[in-house]
PDB file of C-alpha atoms and ligand atoms in Angstrom:
ATOM      1  CA  MET A 605      -9.691 -47.188  47.856  1.00  0.00           C
ATOM      2  CA  VAL A 606     -13.353 -45.591  47.823  1.00  0.00           C
ATOM      3  CA  HIS A 607     -13.356 -41.710  47.646  1.00  0.00           C
ATOM      4  CA  ILE A 608     -16.885 -40.256  48.443  1.00  0.00           C
ATOM      5  CA  LEU A 609     -16.795 -36.751  47.135  1.00  0.00           C
ATOM      6  CA  GLY A 610     -19.963 -35.639  48.779  1.00  0.00           C
ATOM      7  CA  ASN A 611     -18.568 -36.041  52.201  1.00  0.00           C
ATOM      8  CA  GLN A 612     -16.925 -32.514  51.587  1.00  0.00           C
ATOM      9  CA  ASN A 613     -18.869 -29.446  50.765  1.00  0.00           C
ATOM     10  CA  SER A 614     -18.692 -28.491  47.154  1.00  0.00           C
ATOM     11  CA  LEU A 615     -20.664 -27.746  44.097  1.00  0.00           C
ATOM     12  CA  LEU A 616     -20.999 -31.452  43.514  1.00  0.00           C
ATOM     13  CA  ASN A 617     -23.495 -31.772  46.193  1.00  0.00           C
ATOM     14  CA  GLN A 618     -25.651 -28.780  44.666  1.00  0.00           C
ATOM     15  CA  TYR A 619     -25.760 -30.649  41.561  1.00  0.00           C
ATOM     16  CA  ILE A 620     -26.546 -34.233  43.182  1.00  0.00           C
ATOM     17  CA  ALA A 621     -29.359 -32.320  45.113  1.00  0.00           C
ATOM     18  CA  GLU A 622     -30.765 -31.076  41.789  1.00  0.00           C
ATOM     19  CA  ALA A 623     -30.649 -34.400  40.173  1.00  0.00           C
ATOM     20  CA  ARG A 624     -32.439 -36.216  43.072  1.00  0.00           C
ATOM     21  CA  ASP A 625     -35.165 -33.207  43.198  1.00  0.00           C
ATOM     22  CA  ILE A 626     -38.617 -34.625  41.766  1.00  0.00           C
ATOM     23  CA  GLU A 627     -39.515 -31.260  40.704  1.00  0.00           C
ATOM     24  CA  ILE A 628     -36.256 -30.405  39.023  1.00  0.00           C
ATOM     25  CA  GLN A 629     -36.185 -33.738  37.138  1.00  0.00           C
ATOM     26  CA  LYS A 630     -39.226 -32.547  35.199  1.00  0.00           C
ATOM     27  CA  ASP A 631     -36.504 -30.543  33.278  1.00  0.00           C
ATOM     28  CA  SER A 632     -34.699 -33.390  31.375  1.00  0.00           C
ATOM     29  CA  MET A 633     -32.250 -30.714  29.829  1.00  0.00           C
ATOM     30  CA  ARG A 634     -31.176 -29.763  33.454  1.00  0.00           C
ATOM     31  CA  PHE A 635     -30.788 -33.305  34.455  1.00  0.00           C
ATOM     32  CA  ARG A 636     -28.323 -34.201  31.671  1.00  0.00           C
ATOM     33  CA  LYS A 637     -26.603 -31.019  32.473  1.00  0.00           C
ATOM     34  CA  ASN A 638     -26.090 -31.784  35.963  1.00  0.00           C
ATOM     35  CA  MET A 639     -24.881 -35.274  34.948  1.00  0.00           C
ATOM     36  CA  GLU A 640     -22.479 -33.754  32.622  1.00  0.00           C
ATOM     37  CA  ARG A 641     -21.201 -31.175  35.262  1.00  0.00           C
ATOM     38  CA  LEU A 642     -20.720 -33.896  37.730  1.00  0.00           C
ATOM     39  CA  GLY A 643     -18.724 -35.657  35.257  1.00  0.00           C
ATOM     40  CA  GLU A 644     -16.649 -32.880  35.038  1.00  0.00           C
ATOM     41  CA  ILE A 645     -16.075 -32.524  38.617  1.00  0.00           C
ATOM     42  CA  PHE A 646     -15.295 -36.236  38.733  1.00  0.00           C
ATOM     43  CA  ALA A 647     -12.615 -35.909  35.925  1.00  0.00           C
ATOM     44  CA  TYR A 648     -11.047 -32.868  37.861  1.00  0.00           C
ATOM     45  CA  GLU A 649     -10.671 -34.849  41.050  1.00  0.00           C
ATOM     46  CA  ILE A 650      -9.463 -37.958  39.240  1.00  0.00           C
ATOM     47  CA  SER A 651      -6.860 -35.995  37.325  1.00  0.00           C
ATOM     48  CA  LYS A 652      -5.020 -35.330  40.707  1.00  0.00           C
ATOM     49  CA  GLN A 653      -4.142 -38.884  40.921  1.00  0.00           C
ATOM     50  CA  LEU A 654      -2.963 -39.621  37.457  1.00  0.00           C
ATOM     51  CA  PRO A 655       0.622 -39.562  36.443  1.00  0.00           C
ATOM     52  CA  TRP A 656       1.815 -36.001  35.110  1.00  0.00           C
ATOM     53  CA  GLU A 657       5.259 -34.958  33.283  1.00  0.00           C
ATOM     54  CA  GLU A 658       6.976 -31.602  32.651  1.00  0.00           C
ATOM     55  CA  LYS A 659       6.892 -29.839  29.497  1.00  0.00           C
ATOM     56  CA  GLU A 660       8.687 -26.766  28.153  1.00  0.00           C
ATOM     57  CA  VAL A 661       5.870 -24.709  26.379  1.00  0.00           C
ATOM     58  CA  VAL A 662       6.781 -21.827  24.241  1.00  0.00           C
ATOM     59  CA  THR A 663       5.099 -18.793  24.792  1.00  0.00           C
ATOM     60  CA  SER A 664       5.177 -15.503  22.856  1.00  0.00           C
ATOM     61  CA  LEU A 665       7.751 -14.185  25.464  1.00  0.00           C
ATOM     62  CA  GLY A 666       9.802 -17.098  26.320  1.00  0.00           C
ATOM     63  CA  GLU A 667       9.632 -20.679  27.549  1.00  0.00           C
ATOM     64  CA  ALA A 668       7.491 -21.931  30.533  1.00  0.00           C
ATOM     65  CA  ASN A 669       7.918 -25.100  32.509  1.00  0.00           C
ATOM     66  CA  CYS A 670       4.615 -26.588  32.536  1.00  0.00           C
ATOM     67  CA  LYS A 671       2.855 -29.973  33.627  1.00  0.00           C
ATOM     68  CA  VAL A 672       0.788 -32.001  31.433  1.00  0.00           C
ATOM     69  CA  LEU A 673      -0.797 -35.272  31.857  1.00  0.00           C
ATOM     70  CA  LYS A 674       1.725 -38.353  30.826  1.00  0.00           C
ATOM     71  CA  GLU A 675      -0.957 -40.438  29.219  1.00  0.00           C
ATOM     72  CA  GLN A 676      -4.528 -39.927  28.226  1.00  0.00           C
ATOM     73  CA  PRO A 677      -6.901 -42.231  29.915  1.00  0.00           C
ATOM     74  CA  VAL A 678      -9.638 -44.420  28.169  1.00  0.00           C
ATOM     75  CA  ILE A 679     -12.975 -43.295  29.237  1.00  0.00           C
ATOM     76  CA  ALA A 680     -15.816 -46.051  29.056  1.00  0.00           C
ATOM     77  CA  THR A 681     -19.324 -45.817  29.915  1.00  0.00           C
ATOM     78  CA  ILE A 682     -22.586 -47.852  30.268  1.00  0.00           C
ATOM     79  CA  LEU A 683     -25.472 -46.906  27.738  1.00  0.00           C
ATOM     80  CA  ARG A 684     -27.431 -45.276  28.073  1.00  0.00           C
ATOM     81  CA  ALA A 685     -27.699 -43.305  31.431  1.00  0.00           C
ATOM     82  CA  GLY A 686     -23.851 -42.908  31.409  1.00  0.00           C
ATOM     83  CA  LEU A 687     -23.924 -40.762  28.237  1.00  0.00           C
ATOM     84  CA  PRO A 688     -24.203 -37.228  29.770  1.00  0.00           C
ATOM     85  CA  MET A 689     -21.649 -38.039  32.484  1.00  0.00           C
ATOM     86  CA  HIS A 690     -19.311 -39.406  29.801  1.00  0.00           C
ATOM     87  CA  ASN A 691     -19.729 -36.182  28.006  1.00  0.00           C
ATOM     88  CA  GLY A 692     -18.574 -34.307  30.968  1.00  0.00           C
ATOM     89  CA  LEU A 693     -15.515 -36.673  31.487  1.00  0.00           C
ATOM     90  CA  LEU A 694     -14.664 -36.141  27.909  1.00  0.00           C
ATOM     91  CA  ASN A 695     -15.042 -32.334  28.266  1.00  0.00           C
ATOM     92  CA  PHE A 696     -12.113 -32.463  30.664  1.00  0.00           C
ATOM     93  CA  PHE A 697     -10.198 -35.462  29.296  1.00  0.00           C
ATOM     94  CA  ASP A 698     -10.614 -34.025  25.942  1.00  0.00           C
ATOM     95  CA  GLN A 699      -7.889 -36.355  24.221  1.00  0.00           C
ATOM     96  CA  ALA A 700      -9.242 -39.565  25.886  1.00  0.00           C
ATOM     97  CA  GLU A 701     -10.065 -42.606  23.725  1.00  0.00           C
ATOM     98  CA  ASN A 702     -13.553 -43.650  24.343  1.00  0.00           C
ATOM     99  CA  SER A 703     -15.348 -46.894  25.005  1.00  0.00           C
ATOM    100  CA  PHE A 704     -19.305 -47.687  25.082  1.00  0.00           C
ATOM    101  CA  ILE A 705     -20.983 -50.604  26.368  1.00  0.00           C
ATOM    102  CA  SER A 706     -24.560 -51.650  26.270  1.00  0.00           C
ATOM    103  CA  ALA A 707     -25.840 -53.287  29.477  1.00  0.00           C
ATOM    104  CA  TYR A 708     -29.526 -53.474  30.447  1.00  0.00           C
ATOM    105  CA  ARG A 709     -31.877 -55.170  32.720  1.00  0.00           C
ATOM    106  CA  LYS A 710     -33.581 -58.112  31.077  1.00  0.00           C
ATOM    107  CA  HIS A 711     -36.559 -58.572  33.249  1.00  0.00           C
ATOM    108  CA  HIS A 712     -38.129 -62.058  33.636  1.00  0.00           C
ATOM    109  CA  LYS A 713     -41.713 -63.380  34.367  1.00  0.00           C
ATOM    110  CA  ASN A 714     -40.936 -64.193  38.070  1.00  0.00           C
ATOM    111  CA  GLY A 715     -39.946 -60.613  38.798  1.00  0.00           C
ATOM    112  CA  SER A 716     -36.083 -61.329  38.710  1.00  0.00           C
ATOM    113  CA  PHE A 717     -33.691 -59.757  36.241  1.00  0.00           C
ATOM    114  CA  THR A 718     -30.398 -60.387  34.590  1.00  0.00           C
ATOM    115  CA  ILE A 719     -28.179 -58.017  33.138  1.00  0.00           C
ATOM    116  CA  GLN A 720     -27.295 -58.524  29.311  1.00  0.00           C
ATOM    117  CA  ILE A 721     -24.382 -56.856  27.350  1.00  0.00           C
ATOM    118  CA  GLU A 722     -24.810 -56.807  23.699  1.00  0.00           C
ATOM    119  CA  TYR A 723     -22.459 -54.264  22.502  1.00  0.00           C
ATOM    120  CA  ALA A 724     -18.992 -53.035  23.400  1.00  0.00           C
ATOM    121  CA  SER A 725     -17.027 -50.596  21.414  1.00  0.00           C
ATOM    122  CA  CYS A 726     -13.309 -50.335  22.944  1.00  0.00           C
ATOM    123  CA  PRO A 727      -9.749 -49.451  22.140  1.00  0.00           C
ATOM    124  CA  SER A 728      -6.999 -51.678  23.394  1.00  0.00           C
ATOM    125  CA  LEU A 729      -6.858 -51.422  27.245  1.00  0.00           C
ATOM    126  CA  ASP A 730      -3.467 -52.924  27.840  1.00  0.00           C
ATOM    127  CA  ASN A 731      -1.664 -50.959  30.213  1.00  0.00           C
ATOM    128  CA  LYS A 732      -3.931 -47.993  30.099  1.00  0.00           C
ATOM    129  CA  ILE A 733      -5.689 -46.015  32.714  1.00  0.00           C
ATOM    130  CA  LEU A 734      -9.437 -46.928  32.443  1.00  0.00           C
ATOM    131  CA  ILE A 735     -12.063 -44.646  33.855  1.00  0.00           C
ATOM    132  CA  LEU A 736     -15.441 -46.698  33.796  1.00  0.00           C
ATOM    133  CA  SER A 737     -18.448 -44.500  34.672  1.00  0.00           C
ATOM    134  CA  ASP A 738     -22.080 -45.365  35.346  1.00  0.00           C
ATOM    135  CA  PRO A 739     -24.133 -42.632  37.188  1.00  0.00           C
ATOM    136  CA  MET A 740     -25.994 -45.266  39.259  1.00  0.00           C
ATOM    137  CA  LEU A 741     -24.424 -48.277  40.999  1.00  0.00           C
ATOM    138  CA  ALA A 742     -27.395 -50.018  42.420  1.00  0.00           C
ATOM    139  CA  THR A 743     -26.932 -53.828  42.716  1.00  0.00           C
ATOM    140  CA  GLY A 744     -23.298 -53.324  41.128  1.00  0.00           C
ATOM    141  CA  GLY A 745     -24.154 -55.911  38.553  1.00  0.00           C
ATOM    142  CA  SER A 746     -23.834 -53.835  35.556  1.00  0.00           C
ATOM    143  CA  MET A 747     -20.537 -52.470  36.501  1.00  0.00           C
ATOM    144  CA  VAL A 748     -18.839 -55.623  37.497  1.00  0.00           C
ATOM    145  CA  LEU A 749     -20.055 -57.445  34.269  1.00  0.00           C
ATOM    146  CA  THR A 750     -19.091 -54.527  32.271  1.00  0.00           C
ATOM    147  CA  TYR A 751     -15.532 -54.352  33.752  1.00  0.00           C
ATOM    148  CA  LYS A 752     -15.331 -58.371  32.875  1.00  0.00           C
ATOM    149  CA  GLU A 753     -16.286 -57.667  29.355  1.00  0.00           C
ATOM    150  CA  LEU A 754     -13.668 -55.033  29.057  1.00  0.00           C
ATOM    151  CA  LEU A 755     -11.028 -57.201  30.170  1.00  0.00           C
ATOM    152  CA  SER A 756     -11.324 -58.895  26.819  1.00  0.00           C
ATOM    153  CA  LYS A 757      -9.837 -55.983  25.300  1.00  0.00           C
ATOM    154  CA  GLY A 758      -6.739 -56.003  27.477  1.00  0.00           C
ATOM    155  CA  LYS A 759      -5.470 -55.439  31.104  1.00  0.00           C
ATOM    156  CA  PRO A 760      -5.701 -52.024  32.351  1.00  0.00           C
ATOM    157  CA  ALA A 761      -2.827 -50.464  34.409  1.00  0.00           C
ATOM    158  CA  HIS A 762      -5.528 -49.122  36.880  1.00  0.00           C
ATOM    159  CA  THR A 763      -9.363 -48.792  36.679  1.00  0.00           C
ATOM    160  CA  HIS A 764     -11.190 -45.836  38.203  1.00  0.00           C
ATOM    161  CA  ILE A 765     -14.843 -46.598  38.872  1.00  0.00           C
ATOM    162  CA  VAL A 766     -17.158 -43.369  38.819  1.00  0.00           C
ATOM    163  CA  SER A 767     -20.827 -43.478  39.827  1.00  0.00           C
ATOM    164  CA  ILE A 768     -22.690 -40.416  41.023  1.00  0.00           C
ATOM    165  CA  LEU A 769     -25.053 -42.527  43.286  1.00  0.00           C
ATOM    166  CA  ALA A 770     -24.130 -45.999  44.617  1.00  0.00           C
ATOM    167  CA  SER A 771     -25.870 -48.224  47.200  1.00  0.00           C
ATOM    168  CA  VAL A 772     -24.089 -50.007  50.098  1.00  0.00           C
ATOM    169  CA  GLU A 773     -24.745 -53.211  48.424  1.00  0.00           C
ATOM    170  CA  GLY A 774     -23.380 -52.217  45.039  1.00  0.00           C
ATOM    171  CA  VAL A 775     -20.143 -50.808  46.712  1.00  0.00           C
ATOM    172  CA  GLU A 776     -19.872 -54.276  48.261  1.00  0.00           C
ATOM    173  CA  HIS A 777     -20.590 -56.170  45.180  1.00  0.00           C
ATOM    174  CA  VAL A 778     -17.627 -54.336  43.275  1.00  0.00           C
ATOM    175  CA  LYS A 779     -15.239 -54.724  46.105  1.00  0.00           C
ATOM    176  CA  LYS A 780     -16.137 -58.567  46.241  1.00  0.00           C
ATOM    177  CA  HIS A 781     -15.979 -59.161  42.575  1.00  0.00           C
ATOM    178  CA  MET A 782     -12.929 -56.920  41.063  1.00  0.00           C
ATOM    179  CA  PRO A 783      -9.449 -57.659  42.228  1.00  0.00           C
ATOM    180  CA  SER A 784      -8.400 -55.501  44.900  1.00  0.00           C
ATOM    181  CA  GLY A 785      -5.658 -53.119  44.288  1.00  0.00           C
ATOM    182  CA  SER A 786      -6.576 -52.804  40.567  1.00  0.00           C
ATOM    183  CA  PHE A 787      -9.156 -50.019  41.031  1.00  0.00           C
ATOM    184  CA  THR A 788     -10.339 -46.909  42.865  1.00  0.00           C
ATOM    185  CA  MET A 789     -13.865 -45.879  43.476  1.00  0.00           C
ATOM    186  CA  TRP A 790     -14.986 -42.488  43.062  1.00  0.00           C
ATOM    187  CA  LEU A 791     -18.601 -41.852  44.224  1.00  0.00           C
ATOM    188  CA  GLY A 792     -20.906 -38.752  44.919  1.00  0.00           C
ATOM    189  CA  ALA A 793     -23.085 -40.246  47.491  1.00  0.00           C
ATOM    190  CA  VAL A 794     -23.947 -43.593  49.080  1.00  0.00           C
ATOM    191  CA  ASP A 795     -27.388 -44.487  49.974  1.00  0.00           C
ATOM    192  CA  ASP A 796     -28.654 -47.245  52.400  1.00  0.00           C
ATOM    193  CA  GLU A 797     -31.321 -49.000  50.695  1.00  0.00           C
ATOM    194  CA  LEU A 798     -32.258 -50.823  47.294  1.00  0.00           C
ATOM    195  CA  THR A 799     -35.744 -51.852  46.595  1.00  0.00           C
ATOM    196  CA  ALA A 800     -36.636 -55.436  45.818  1.00  0.00           C
ATOM    197  CA  LYS A 801     -36.606 -54.287  42.017  1.00  0.00           C
ATOM    198  CA  GLY A 802     -32.907 -53.048  42.492  1.00  0.00           C
ATOM    199  CA  TYR A 803     -33.612 -49.372  42.912  1.00  0.00           C
ATOM    200  CA  ILE A 804     -31.523 -47.186  45.016  1.00  0.00           C
ATOM    201  CA  VAL A 805     -33.448 -45.510  47.780  1.00  0.00           C
ATOM    202  CA  PRO A 806     -33.669 -42.415  48.366  1.00  0.00           C
ATOM    203  CA  GLY A 807     -31.606 -42.512  44.799  1.00  0.00           C
ATOM    204  CA  LEU A 808     -33.091 -40.447  42.091  1.00  0.00           C
ATOM    205  CA  GLY A 809     -35.169 -42.858  40.146  1.00  0.00           C
ATOM    206  CA  ASP A 810     -34.214 -44.117  36.861  1.00  0.00           C
ATOM    207  CA  ALA A 811     -31.272 -42.076  35.448  1.00  0.00           C
ATOM    208  CA  GLY A 812     -31.738 -43.435  31.886  1.00  0.00           C
ATOM    209  CA  ASP A 813     -35.389 -42.421  31.739  1.00  0.00           C
ATOM    210  CA  LEU A 814     -34.964 -39.002  33.275  1.00  0.00           C
ATOM    211  CA  ALA A 815     -32.271 -38.183  30.669  1.00  0.00           C
ATOM    212  CA  PHE A 816     -33.779 -39.763  27.564  1.00  0.00           C
ATOM    213  CA  GLY A 817     -37.494 -40.684  28.251  1.00  0.00           C
ATOM    214  CA  ASN A 818     -39.064 -43.912  29.111  1.00  0.00           C
ATOM    215  CA  LYS A 819     -38.312 -47.100  27.663  1.00  0.00           C
ATOM    216  CA  LEU A 820     -40.623 -50.047  26.624  1.00  0.00           C
TER     217      LEU A 820
HETATM  218  C1  PRP B2081     -29.064 -48.169  34.823  1.00  0.00           C
HETATM  219  C2  PRP B2081     -27.775 -47.617  35.210  1.00  0.00           C
HETATM  220  C3  PRP B2081     -26.745 -48.699  35.562  1.00  0.00           C
HETATM  221  C4  PRP B2081     -27.699 -49.833  36.276  1.00  0.00           C
HETATM  222  C5  PRP B2081     -27.272 -49.952  37.446  1.00  0.00           C
HETATM  223  O1  PRP B2081     -29.320 -48.553  33.732  1.00  0.00           O
HETATM  224  O2  PRP B2081     -27.464 -46.747  34.208  1.00  0.00           O
HETATM  225  O3  PRP B2081     -26.273 -49.033  34.332  1.00  0.00           O
HETATM  226  O4  PRP B2081     -29.267 -49.477  35.977  1.00  0.00           O
HETATM  227  O5  PRP B2081     -27.981 -50.961  38.084  1.00  0.00           O
HETATM  228  P1  PRP B2081     -27.115 -52.149  38.604  1.00  0.00           P
HETATM  229  O6  PRP B2081     -26.013 -51.549  39.641  1.00  0.00           O
HETATM  230  O7  PRP B2081     -28.298 -52.957  39.571  1.00  0.00           O
HETATM  231  O8  PRP B2081     -26.659 -53.202  37.415  1.00  0.00           O
HETATM  232  P2  PRP B2081     -30.863 -49.084  33.199  1.00  0.00           P
HETATM  233  O9  PRP B2081     -30.763 -50.631  33.283  1.00  0.00           O
HETATM  234  O10 PRP B2081     -31.756 -48.238  33.841  1.00  0.00           O
HETATM  235  O11 PRP B2081     -30.543 -48.712  31.737  1.00  0.00           O
HETATM  236  P3  PRP B2081     -30.562 -47.326  31.044  1.00  0.00           P
HETATM  237  O12 PRP B2081     -29.517 -46.675  31.139  1.00  0.00           O
HETATM  238  O13 PRP B2081     -30.687 -47.736  29.357  1.00  0.00           O
HETATM  239  O14 PRP B2081     -32.006 -46.736  31.380  1.00  0.00           O
HETATM  240  N1  URA B2082     -30.709 -47.665  37.780  1.00  0.00           N
HETATM  241  C1  URA B2082     -31.285 -46.523  37.909  1.00  0.00           C
HETATM  242  O1  URA B2082     -31.371 -45.804  36.930  1.00  0.00           O
HETATM  243  N2  URA B2082     -31.737 -46.195  39.132  1.00  0.00           N
HETATM  244  C2  URA B2082     -31.506 -46.957  40.266  1.00  0.00           C
HETATM  245  O2  URA B2082     -31.953 -46.546  41.414  1.00  0.00           O
HETATM  246  C3  URA B2082     -31.039 -48.165  39.945  1.00  0.00           C
HETATM  247  C4  URA B2082     -30.764 -48.647  38.677  1.00  0.00           C
END
C-alpha cells in the first residue's frame, strides 16, 4: 500500500514546496524546520492506522471515556538527513522507542557508489510497529539495506516506510525487495527522474547537506 500525501491539498505541500525552493533552502534552519513539520504531518496521518484502545481518564469533574494508542511504535531513521524529520515524528509519537542507523554512499573511482552501514542503535523490534523514515528515497538502496539490517533486531509486526520525496525507481526498488504485506509506504511526492549519480529530479538536492552543511 502506497500513500502519496501530496496528492491531496494540505500544508504538507506548502512545506515541500519550501524545502525544494533553491532560494528558501539558503536558510538551513527553515529547511530543518520544514523537515520536522513534515515529520509531524506524517506522524499524524500514520496514527490513524495504528491500533487504539479505550481508556477511562479521571478529570477534575468526572470520568471521560478516551481513546489512546494501544502501543507505541519504534521510530527509526537513517543518519544524517533523517534527523530533523525524526524529531517531528518524535514530537507526535512522544513515547516512542528510537533507532538510528548510519548509511552513506561510498563513492568509487569508476563513478559508481555502494551503500555502507556502519552503526545501528535499536531496541528489540519483535512484534512492534516500526516507522522507518528517511527524507529521500532515491535509488531505494539505503532504505532496503537499512530495513534488512534492522531485521537482525527482531521481526516487526508491521513497518511504515516514510519519505518526503521519492523517485519512481526508488518506490519500485522497495516494493521489489521488501516482503509484500509487511509494509506501508507514506510519501510526500514522487518525482519521475534520477540522475546518473542517483539524485532525484527535480527533487530538492542533497537533504543532508541542506540540513547540516557539506561533507567531505
Ligand atoms: C541521502 C538520504 C538517504 C539516501 C537516499 O543520504 O538521506 O539516506 O541519500 O538515497 P538512496 O535511496 O539512493 O539510497 P546521503 O547519502 O546524502 O547522506 P547524508 O544524509 O549523510 O547526507
Ligand atoms: N540523497 C539526497 O539527499 N538527495 C537525492 O536526490 C538523492 C539522495
